[in-house]
Amino acid sequence: MPISKRQLAASLLSTLRIEARDMMVGFLQLETTKFLDAPFANTRAAVVRQVWGTRGMEFRALDIEVVGLCELLHTLQALPSETPLVQEILRSGPHTLYVFHYGDGCQIVGAVLHGKANIPLPVSIVPRRGRKRSRIHSASASSQLDLFAAVSA
C-alpha cells in the first residue's frame, strides 16, 4: 500500500533529528507537490550512502541549496550496509524532496530537500502546526520592548 503525503508529513514531524523537518512538511503540504515514480524505490543503506555522498559534492560544486543531507549521511553511517530502505520522491517546481524509510512509512531514516542551482529553498514554507519560529520571534520581540521600557524609565 503506497504511503500518503499526510502519513509522510506526520512521520517527518515526529523525526526530531531532522532539523529542517518543518520546512519539509510545509513543502509536502503544498498542493503542487506530487509523488514521482522512484526508479529505485527499494534500495539499501550502502547505496543511499554512496549516492548521497556524491550528490553532496555535486551540490557544493554547483551551488545548490540543500537541507537534511548531513543528518541523512550521519544516520546512514550508523546503519548496516545491507539495511533495506524505501525511497519516496516528491517534487514541486524546482524543488525535490527525497524521504527514506524502512518500508512502513513511519520510521523515517532521513530526508533531503533541494532545489536547482541558484534557486533558494522555500524557507517561507512552514506548516500551520509547526510555527515555532514565529512564537520564538514574538517572545524575543517582547523582551526587546521590555528592555527599551527599562532604559527610558
Short mmCIF file of C-alpha atoms in Angstrom, two decimals:
data_model
loop_
_atom_site.label_atom_id
_atom_site.label_comp_id
_atom_site.label_asym_id
_atom_site.label_seq_id
_atom_site.Cartn_x
_atom_site.Cartn_y
_atom_site.Cartn_z
CA MET A 1 0.00 0.00 0.00
CA PRO A 2 1.53 3.34 -1.01
CA ILE A 3 2.21 5.97 1.61
CA SER A 4 0.16 9.18 1.57
CA LYS A 5 1.52 12.72 1.80
CA ARG A 6 -0.34 13.10 5.10
CA GLN A 7 1.30 10.00 6.63
CA LEU A 8 4.70 11.04 5.33
CA ALA A 9 4.25 14.53 6.82
CA ALA A 10 3.27 13.12 10.22
CA SER A 11 6.24 10.76 10.20
CA LEU A 12 8.62 13.58 9.24
CA LEU A 13 7.30 15.82 12.03
CA SER A 14 7.99 13.09 14.57
CA THR A 15 11.60 12.64 13.39
CA LEU A 16 13.30 15.11 15.71
CA ARG A 17 16.84 14.58 14.41
CA ILE A 18 15.89 16.26 11.09
CA GLU A 19 16.33 19.96 11.78
CA ALA A 20 14.54 21.19 8.65
CA ARG A 21 11.54 18.92 9.13
CA ASP A 22 9.13 21.89 9.41
CA MET A 23 10.27 23.16 6.02
CA MET A 24 9.98 19.68 4.51
CA VAL A 25 6.48 19.17 5.91
CA GLY A 26 5.43 22.57 4.60
CA PHE A 27 6.74 21.54 1.20
CA LEU A 28 4.78 18.27 1.42
CA GLN A 29 1.58 20.15 2.21
CA LEU A 30 1.70 22.25 -0.95
CA GLU A 31 -1.00 21.25 -3.43
CA THR A 32 1.57 21.35 -6.20
CA THR A 33 3.85 18.80 -4.50
CA LYS A 34 3.39 15.44 -6.20
CA PHE A 35 4.90 11.99 -5.83
CA LEU A 36 7.24 10.89 -8.60
CA ASP A 37 7.89 7.33 -9.62
CA ALA A 38 11.11 6.36 -7.87
CA PRO A 39 13.09 4.23 -10.32
CA PHE A 40 14.92 2.52 -7.45
CA ALA A 41 12.35 2.81 -4.67
CA ASN A 42 13.66 -0.28 -2.87
CA THR A 43 17.31 0.17 -2.05
CA ARG A 44 19.94 -0.46 0.63
CA ALA A 45 21.68 1.82 3.13
CA ALA A 46 25.07 1.40 1.40
CA VAL A 47 23.65 2.51 -1.95
CA VAL A 48 21.91 5.55 -0.45
CA ARG A 49 25.11 6.48 1.42
CA GLN A 50 27.16 6.28 -1.80
CA VAL A 51 24.65 8.17 -3.96
CA TRP A 52 24.05 10.99 -1.48
CA GLY A 53 27.71 11.34 -0.56
CA THR A 54 28.40 12.00 -4.24
CA ARG A 55 25.40 14.30 -4.62
CA GLY A 56 26.62 16.34 -1.66
CA MET A 57 29.85 17.07 -3.51
CA GLU A 58 27.92 17.94 -6.67
CA PHE A 59 25.59 20.27 -4.75
CA ARG A 60 28.56 22.19 -3.31
CA ALA A 61 30.22 22.47 -6.72
CA LEU A 62 27.01 23.65 -8.43
CA ASP A 63 25.92 25.99 -5.59
CA ILE A 64 22.70 24.08 -4.94
CA GLU A 65 20.98 24.71 -1.60
CA VAL A 66 20.14 21.57 0.35
CA VAL A 67 18.81 20.69 3.81
CA GLY A 68 18.78 17.35 5.58
CA LEU A 69 21.79 15.89 3.80
CA CYS A 70 24.16 15.92 6.80
CA GLU A 71 21.57 14.26 9.05
CA LEU A 72 20.84 11.61 6.41
CA LEU A 73 24.52 10.75 5.90
CA HIS A 74 25.13 10.66 9.65
CA THR A 75 22.20 8.30 10.20
CA LEU A 76 23.26 6.08 7.29
CA GLN A 77 26.76 5.70 8.79
CA ALA A 78 25.19 4.00 11.82
CA LEU A 79 23.15 1.53 9.75
CA PRO A 80 24.45 -1.79 8.47
CA SER A 81 25.14 -1.56 4.73
CA GLU A 82 22.57 -4.19 3.82
CA THR A 83 19.68 -2.47 5.65
CA PRO A 84 16.73 -2.29 3.24
CA LEU A 85 15.27 1.20 2.69
CA VAL A 86 12.43 2.66 0.65
CA GLN A 87 12.84 5.94 -1.21
CA GLU A 88 9.97 8.39 -1.76
CA ILE A 89 10.50 11.27 -4.21
CA LEU A 90 8.27 14.35 -4.30
CA ARG A 91 8.58 17.43 -6.49
CA SER A 92 7.06 20.85 -6.80
CA GLY A 93 8.52 23.29 -9.30
CA PRO A 94 12.31 23.44 -8.97
CA HIS A 95 12.39 21.68 -5.57
CA THR A 96 12.64 17.98 -4.84
CA LEU A 97 12.22 16.10 -1.56
CA TYR A 98 13.66 12.62 -1.03
CA VAL A 99 12.46 10.71 2.03
CA PHE A 100 13.97 7.41 3.14
CA HIS A 101 12.19 5.00 5.47
CA TYR A 102 12.26 1.34 6.46
CA GLY A 103 9.28 0.39 4.31
CA ASP A 104 6.46 1.10 6.72
CA GLY A 105 6.40 4.84 6.07
CA CYS A 106 6.51 5.52 9.79
CA GLN A 107 10.17 5.26 10.76
CA ILE A 108 12.00 7.91 8.75
CA VAL A 109 15.72 7.33 8.26
CA GLY A 110 16.31 10.74 6.70
CA ALA A 111 15.12 13.26 4.17
CA VAL A 112 16.77 15.70 1.78
CA LEU A 113 15.17 18.78 0.23
CA HIS A 114 17.00 20.60 -2.54
CA GLY A 115 16.40 22.97 -5.40
CA LYS A 116 18.28 23.69 -8.57
CA ALA A 117 21.41 25.79 -9.00
CA ASN A 118 20.99 29.38 -7.80
CA ILE A 119 17.38 28.80 -6.69
CA PRO A 120 16.84 29.25 -2.95
CA LEU A 121 14.94 26.74 -0.87
CA PRO A 122 11.35 27.58 0.04
CA VAL A 123 12.16 28.84 3.57
CA SER A 124 8.82 30.60 3.97
CA ILE A 125 7.01 27.26 3.90
CA VAL A 126 6.19 26.26 7.48
CA PRO A 127 3.24 24.03 8.34
CA ARG A 128 0.45 25.51 10.45
CA ARG A 129 1.21 23.28 13.42
CA GLY A 130 4.94 23.94 13.25
CA ARG A 131 5.16 27.71 13.52
CA LYS A 132 7.58 27.55 16.44
CA ARG A 133 9.89 30.11 14.89
CA SER A 134 7.23 32.81 14.85
CA ARG A 135 6.49 32.19 18.55
CA ILE A 136 10.19 32.45 19.38
CA HIS A 137 10.43 35.63 17.32
CA SER A 138 7.47 37.23 19.11
CA ALA A 139 8.91 36.26 22.51
CA SER A 140 12.22 37.91 21.70
CA ALA A 141 10.41 41.00 20.38
CA SER A 142 8.52 41.38 23.66
CA SER A 143 11.79 41.07 25.59
CA GLN A 144 13.25 43.81 23.43
CA LEU A 145 10.30 46.08 24.21
CA ASP A 146 10.81 45.46 27.95
CA LEU A 147 14.46 46.44 27.55
CA PHE A 148 13.52 49.75 25.92
CA ALA A 149 10.94 50.42 28.60
CA ALA A 150 13.57 49.89 31.31
CA VAL A 151 16.04 52.24 29.59
CA SER A 152 13.54 55.07 29.11
CA ALA A 153 12.23 54.92 32.70
#
